[in-house]
Structure formats: C-alpha cells, structure tokens
C-alpha positions as a printed Julia matrix, in Angstrom:
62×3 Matrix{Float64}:
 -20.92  43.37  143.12
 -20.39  41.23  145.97
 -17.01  39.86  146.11
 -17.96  36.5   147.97
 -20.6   35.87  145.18
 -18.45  36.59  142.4
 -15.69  33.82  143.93
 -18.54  30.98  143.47
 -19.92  32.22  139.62
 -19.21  30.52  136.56
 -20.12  31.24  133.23
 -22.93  29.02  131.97
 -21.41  28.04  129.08
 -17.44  27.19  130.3
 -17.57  27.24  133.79
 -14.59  29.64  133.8
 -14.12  32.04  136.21
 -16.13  35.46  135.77
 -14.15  39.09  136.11
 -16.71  41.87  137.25
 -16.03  45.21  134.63
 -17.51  47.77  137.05
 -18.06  50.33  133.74
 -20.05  48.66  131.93
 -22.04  46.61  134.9
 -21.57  42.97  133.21
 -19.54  39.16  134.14
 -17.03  38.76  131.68
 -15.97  35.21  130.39
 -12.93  35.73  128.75
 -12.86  31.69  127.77
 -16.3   32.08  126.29
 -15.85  35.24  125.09
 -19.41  36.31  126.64
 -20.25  39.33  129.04
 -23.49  38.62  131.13
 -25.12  41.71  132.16
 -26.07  43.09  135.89
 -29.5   44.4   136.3
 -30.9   45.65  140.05
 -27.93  43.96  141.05
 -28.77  40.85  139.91
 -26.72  39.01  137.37
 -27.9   37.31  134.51
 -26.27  34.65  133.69
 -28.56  33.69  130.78
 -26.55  32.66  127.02
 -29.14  34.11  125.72
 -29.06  37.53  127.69
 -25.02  37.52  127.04
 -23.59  39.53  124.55
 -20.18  38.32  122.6
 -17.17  40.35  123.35
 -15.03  42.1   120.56
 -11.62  41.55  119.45
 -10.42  44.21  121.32
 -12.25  43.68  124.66
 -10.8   40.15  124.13
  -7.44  41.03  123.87
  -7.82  42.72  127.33
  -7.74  39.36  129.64
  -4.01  39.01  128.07
C-alpha cells in the first residue's frame, strides 16, 4: 500500500483515519469499526464492501 495514499484516505463513513493491516490486505476504521478490503491494489472503500470488525480486532487500536 502506498504510504502517501494512505495519509489522504478516510473511511467513508467517519472520516477517521485508516491503518493498513498488511495480513489480511484491508483499511481498518477503528472509529467505525469497519475494515475495507484491497483488491489488485485497489481499495474499496465501499460500506457496503466493508466488513464489521470483532470485539477482539477492536480491542487492538487500544
């Protein structure tokens, strides 16, 4: 993921910063609790393409 165009993302639905997780290839949005997913590089920062994080990857940010 390219570092410059990770500094000017925002999650769609907060507008929070986004944190790159390198494992599992998605934007997290700890606010929203969403993770956007990469595909061919290309994020997708579709709400409805998001999946909602668990508890436990949650509790991770803190």
């Amino acid at each position: 993921m390219d570092h410059k165009l990770l500094d000017i993302l925002v999650c769609p639905v907060s507008k929070a910063p986004l944190v790159w997780n390198k494992e599992t290839q998605e934007l997290i949005c700890y606010t929203s609790g969403m993770a956007y997913p990469i595909r061919d590089d290309i994020p997708v920062l579709l709400e409805s393409e998001a999946r909602t994080l668990t508890t436990e990857e949650r509790l991770k940010e803190k």
